[in-house]
C-alpha atoms as a printed R data frame, in Angstrom:
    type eleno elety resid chain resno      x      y       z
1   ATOM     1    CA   UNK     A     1  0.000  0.000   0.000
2   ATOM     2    CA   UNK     A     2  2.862  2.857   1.193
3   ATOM     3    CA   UNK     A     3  5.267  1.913  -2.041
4   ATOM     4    CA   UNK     A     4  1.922  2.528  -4.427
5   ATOM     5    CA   UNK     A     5  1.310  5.969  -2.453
6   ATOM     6    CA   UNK     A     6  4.857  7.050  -2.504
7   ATOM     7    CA   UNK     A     7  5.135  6.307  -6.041
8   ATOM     8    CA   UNK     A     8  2.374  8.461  -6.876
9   ATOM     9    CA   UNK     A     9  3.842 10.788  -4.398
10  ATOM    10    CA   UNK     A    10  6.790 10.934  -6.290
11  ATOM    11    CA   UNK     A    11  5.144 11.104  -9.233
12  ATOM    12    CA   UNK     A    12  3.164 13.977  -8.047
13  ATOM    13    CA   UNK     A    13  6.097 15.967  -6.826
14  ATOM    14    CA   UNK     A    14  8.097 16.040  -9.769
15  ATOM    15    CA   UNK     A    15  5.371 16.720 -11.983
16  ATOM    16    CA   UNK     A    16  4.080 19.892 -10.160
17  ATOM    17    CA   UNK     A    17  8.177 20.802 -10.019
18  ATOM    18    CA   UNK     A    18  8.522 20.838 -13.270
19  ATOM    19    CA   UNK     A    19  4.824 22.507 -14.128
20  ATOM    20    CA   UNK     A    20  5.846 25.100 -11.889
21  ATOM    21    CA   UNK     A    21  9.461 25.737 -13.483
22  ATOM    22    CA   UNK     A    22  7.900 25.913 -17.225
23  ATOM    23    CA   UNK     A    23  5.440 28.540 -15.707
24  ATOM    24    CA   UNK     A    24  7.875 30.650 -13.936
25  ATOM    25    CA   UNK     A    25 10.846 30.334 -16.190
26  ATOM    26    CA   UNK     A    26 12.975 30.884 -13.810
27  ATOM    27    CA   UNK     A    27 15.016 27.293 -13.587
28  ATOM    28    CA   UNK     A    28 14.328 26.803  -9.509
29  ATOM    29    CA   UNK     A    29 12.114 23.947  -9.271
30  ATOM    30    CA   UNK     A    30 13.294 21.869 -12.459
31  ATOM    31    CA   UNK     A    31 16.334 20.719  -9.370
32  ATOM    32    CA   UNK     A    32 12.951 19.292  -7.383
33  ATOM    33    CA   UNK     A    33 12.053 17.413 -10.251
34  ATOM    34    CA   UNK     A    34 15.377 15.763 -10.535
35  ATOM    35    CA   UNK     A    35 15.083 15.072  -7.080
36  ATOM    36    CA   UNK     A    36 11.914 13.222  -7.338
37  ATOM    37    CA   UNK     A    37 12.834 11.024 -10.371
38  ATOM    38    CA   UNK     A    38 15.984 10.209  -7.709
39  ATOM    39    CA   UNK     A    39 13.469  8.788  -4.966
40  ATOM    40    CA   UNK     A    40 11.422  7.550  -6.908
41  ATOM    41    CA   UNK     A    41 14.245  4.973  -8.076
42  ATOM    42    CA   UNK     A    42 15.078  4.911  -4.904
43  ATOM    43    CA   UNK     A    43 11.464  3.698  -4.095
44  ATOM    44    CA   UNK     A    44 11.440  1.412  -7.112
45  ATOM    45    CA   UNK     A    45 14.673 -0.536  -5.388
46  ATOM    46    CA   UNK     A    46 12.885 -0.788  -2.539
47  ATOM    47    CA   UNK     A    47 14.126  1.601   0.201
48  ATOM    48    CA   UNK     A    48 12.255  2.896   2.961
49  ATOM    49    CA   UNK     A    49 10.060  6.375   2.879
50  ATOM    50    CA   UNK     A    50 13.172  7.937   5.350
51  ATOM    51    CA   UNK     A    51 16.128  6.737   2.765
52  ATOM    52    CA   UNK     A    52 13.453  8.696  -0.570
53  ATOM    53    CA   UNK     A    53 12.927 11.768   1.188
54  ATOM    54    CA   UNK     A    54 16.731 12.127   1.908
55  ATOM    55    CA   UNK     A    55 17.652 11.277  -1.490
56  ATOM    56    CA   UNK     A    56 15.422 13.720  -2.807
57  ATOM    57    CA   UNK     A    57 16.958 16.625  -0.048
58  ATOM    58    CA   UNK     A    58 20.118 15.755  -1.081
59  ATOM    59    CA   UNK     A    59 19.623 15.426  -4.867
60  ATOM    60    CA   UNK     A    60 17.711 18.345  -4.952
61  ATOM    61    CA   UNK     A    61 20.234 20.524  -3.170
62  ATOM    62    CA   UNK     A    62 23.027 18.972  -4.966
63  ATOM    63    CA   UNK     A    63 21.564 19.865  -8.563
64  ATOM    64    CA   UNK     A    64 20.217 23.188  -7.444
65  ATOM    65    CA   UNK     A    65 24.064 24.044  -6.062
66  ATOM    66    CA   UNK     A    66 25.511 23.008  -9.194
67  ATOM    67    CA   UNK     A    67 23.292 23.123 -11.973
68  ATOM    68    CA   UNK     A    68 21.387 26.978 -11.512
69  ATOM    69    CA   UNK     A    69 24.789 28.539 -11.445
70  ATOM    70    CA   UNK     A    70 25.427 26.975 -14.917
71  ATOM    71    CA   UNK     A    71 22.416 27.675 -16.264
72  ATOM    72    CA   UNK     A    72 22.213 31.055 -15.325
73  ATOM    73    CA   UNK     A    73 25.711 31.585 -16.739
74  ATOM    74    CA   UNK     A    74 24.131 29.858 -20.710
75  ATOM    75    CA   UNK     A    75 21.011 31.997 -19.752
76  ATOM    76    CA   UNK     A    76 23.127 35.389 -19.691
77  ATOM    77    CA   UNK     A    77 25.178 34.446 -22.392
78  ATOM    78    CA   UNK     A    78 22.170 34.548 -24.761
79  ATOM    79    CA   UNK     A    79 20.627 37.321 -23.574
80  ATOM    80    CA   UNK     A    80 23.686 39.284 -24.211
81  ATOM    81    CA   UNK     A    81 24.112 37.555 -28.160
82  ATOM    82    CA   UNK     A    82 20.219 38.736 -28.329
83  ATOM    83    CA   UNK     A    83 20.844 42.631 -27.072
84  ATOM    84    CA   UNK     A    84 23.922 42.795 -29.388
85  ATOM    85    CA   UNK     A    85 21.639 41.577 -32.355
86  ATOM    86    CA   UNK     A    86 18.947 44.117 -31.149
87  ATOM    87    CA   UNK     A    87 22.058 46.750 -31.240
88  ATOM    88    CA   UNK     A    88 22.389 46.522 -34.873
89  ATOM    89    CA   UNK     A    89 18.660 47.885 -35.705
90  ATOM    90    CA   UNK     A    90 20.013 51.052 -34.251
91  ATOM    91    CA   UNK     A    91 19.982 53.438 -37.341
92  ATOM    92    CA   UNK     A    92 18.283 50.862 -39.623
93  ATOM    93    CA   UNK     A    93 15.126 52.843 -41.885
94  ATOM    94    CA   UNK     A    94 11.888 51.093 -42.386
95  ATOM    95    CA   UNK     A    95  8.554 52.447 -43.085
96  ATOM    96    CA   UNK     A    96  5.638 52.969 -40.672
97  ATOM    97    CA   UNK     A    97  2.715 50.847 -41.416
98  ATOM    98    CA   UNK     A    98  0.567 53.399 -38.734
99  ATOM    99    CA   UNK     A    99  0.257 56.313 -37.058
100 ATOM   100    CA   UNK     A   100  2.589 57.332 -34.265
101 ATOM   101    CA   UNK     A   101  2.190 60.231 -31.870
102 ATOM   102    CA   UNK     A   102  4.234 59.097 -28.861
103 ATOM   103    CA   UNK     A   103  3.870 55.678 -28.342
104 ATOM   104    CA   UNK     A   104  2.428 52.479 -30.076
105 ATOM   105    CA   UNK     A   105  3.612 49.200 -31.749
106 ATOM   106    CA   UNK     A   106  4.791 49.082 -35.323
107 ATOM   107    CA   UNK     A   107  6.390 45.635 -37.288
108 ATOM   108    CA   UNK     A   108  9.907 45.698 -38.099
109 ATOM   109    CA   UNK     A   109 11.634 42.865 -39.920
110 ATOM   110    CA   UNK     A   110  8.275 40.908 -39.602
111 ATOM   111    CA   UNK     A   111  7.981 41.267 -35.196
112 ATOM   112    CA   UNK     A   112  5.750 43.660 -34.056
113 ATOM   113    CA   UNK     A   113  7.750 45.789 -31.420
114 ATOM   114    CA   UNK     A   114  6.371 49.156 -29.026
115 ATOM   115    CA   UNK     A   115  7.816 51.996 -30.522
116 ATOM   116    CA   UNK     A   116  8.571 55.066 -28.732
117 ATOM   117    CA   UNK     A   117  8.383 58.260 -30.762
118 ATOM   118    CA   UNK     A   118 11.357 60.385 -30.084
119 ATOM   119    CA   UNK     A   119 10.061 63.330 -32.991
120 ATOM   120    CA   UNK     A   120  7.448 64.984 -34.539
121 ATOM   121    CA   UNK     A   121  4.500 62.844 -35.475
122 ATOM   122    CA   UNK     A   122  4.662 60.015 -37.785
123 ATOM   123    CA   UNK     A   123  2.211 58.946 -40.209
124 ATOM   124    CA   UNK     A   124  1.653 55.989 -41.906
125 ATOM   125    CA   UNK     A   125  3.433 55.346 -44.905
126 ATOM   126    CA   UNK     A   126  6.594 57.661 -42.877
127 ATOM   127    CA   UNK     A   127 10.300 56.530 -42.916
128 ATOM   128    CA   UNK     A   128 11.191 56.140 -39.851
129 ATOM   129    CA   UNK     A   129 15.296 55.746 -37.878
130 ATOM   130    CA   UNK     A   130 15.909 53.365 -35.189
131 ATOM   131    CA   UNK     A   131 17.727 55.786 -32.911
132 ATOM   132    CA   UNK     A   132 17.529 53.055 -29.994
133 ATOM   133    CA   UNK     A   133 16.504 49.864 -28.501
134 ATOM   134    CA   UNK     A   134 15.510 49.022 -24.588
135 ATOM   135    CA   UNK     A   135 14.175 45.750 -23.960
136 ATOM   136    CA   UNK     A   136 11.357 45.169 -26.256
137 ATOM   137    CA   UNK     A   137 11.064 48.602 -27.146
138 ATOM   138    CA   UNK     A   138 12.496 50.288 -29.947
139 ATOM   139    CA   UNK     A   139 12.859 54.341 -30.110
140 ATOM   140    CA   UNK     A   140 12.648 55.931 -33.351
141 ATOM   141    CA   UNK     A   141 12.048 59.190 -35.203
142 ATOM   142    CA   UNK     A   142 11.144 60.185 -38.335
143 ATOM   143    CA   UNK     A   143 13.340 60.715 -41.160
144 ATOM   144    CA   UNK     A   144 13.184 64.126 -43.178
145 ATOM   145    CA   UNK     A   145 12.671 63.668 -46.662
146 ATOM   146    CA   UNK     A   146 15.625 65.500 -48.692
């Protein structure tokens, strides 16, 4: 009866862990579900309900010491190579496919980004300059027609 529960348990643990870490994106609770699958072997050889939860303590802690560092580290890595990209829009000319007075959302390279207008009105059909980007935003300004 106890190994069925703690199976499910187990089961139960590592599922929510991992729901949890897909929700939040934020790489903390993937370490519980790694601790789970560890007990639950550990149940499956047939060790006592004491000997699973300190295998999944001790797994959990283990992986969380070592692994979120790491991960982290990649994380930061490619959100740098993805603001350097972002970098080179800055000064790039595309045409407004709307209206913008001071703020609103216009498609660049086929992504729809907010826009910040940094200079007199814009109207559809206007070139526009990427003067900067921040985040998910992109500032621009109209261009003067020579």
């Amino acid at each position: 009866m106890w190994s069925n529960f703690s199976i499910i348990v187990w089961i139960i643990i590592g599922t929510a862990a991992l729901l949890l870490d897909l929700a939040t994106s934020s790489f903390l609770f993937v370490w519980f579900t790694l601790g789970a699958i560890a007990a639950l072997i550990v149940q499956i050889l047939g060790y006592s309900m004491f000997t699973q939860i300190i295998v999944f303590v001790l797994i959990s802690i283990l992986c969380m010491v070592l692994g979120y560092p790491m991960v982290k580290k990649i994380i930061k890595k490619q959100e740098n190579s993805i603001l350097s990209i972002e970098k080179n829009y800055i000064g790039e000319i595309f045409i407004a496919d709307k209206d913008i007075k001071d703020e609103g959302v216009l498609k660049f390279q086929g992504v729809y980004w907010r826009v910040t207008n940094s200079g007199d009105y814009i109207k559809k059909g206007d070139k526009v300059k990427i003067i900067s980007v921040k985040g998910n935003k992109i500032f621009i300004e109209k261009v003067e027609e020579e």
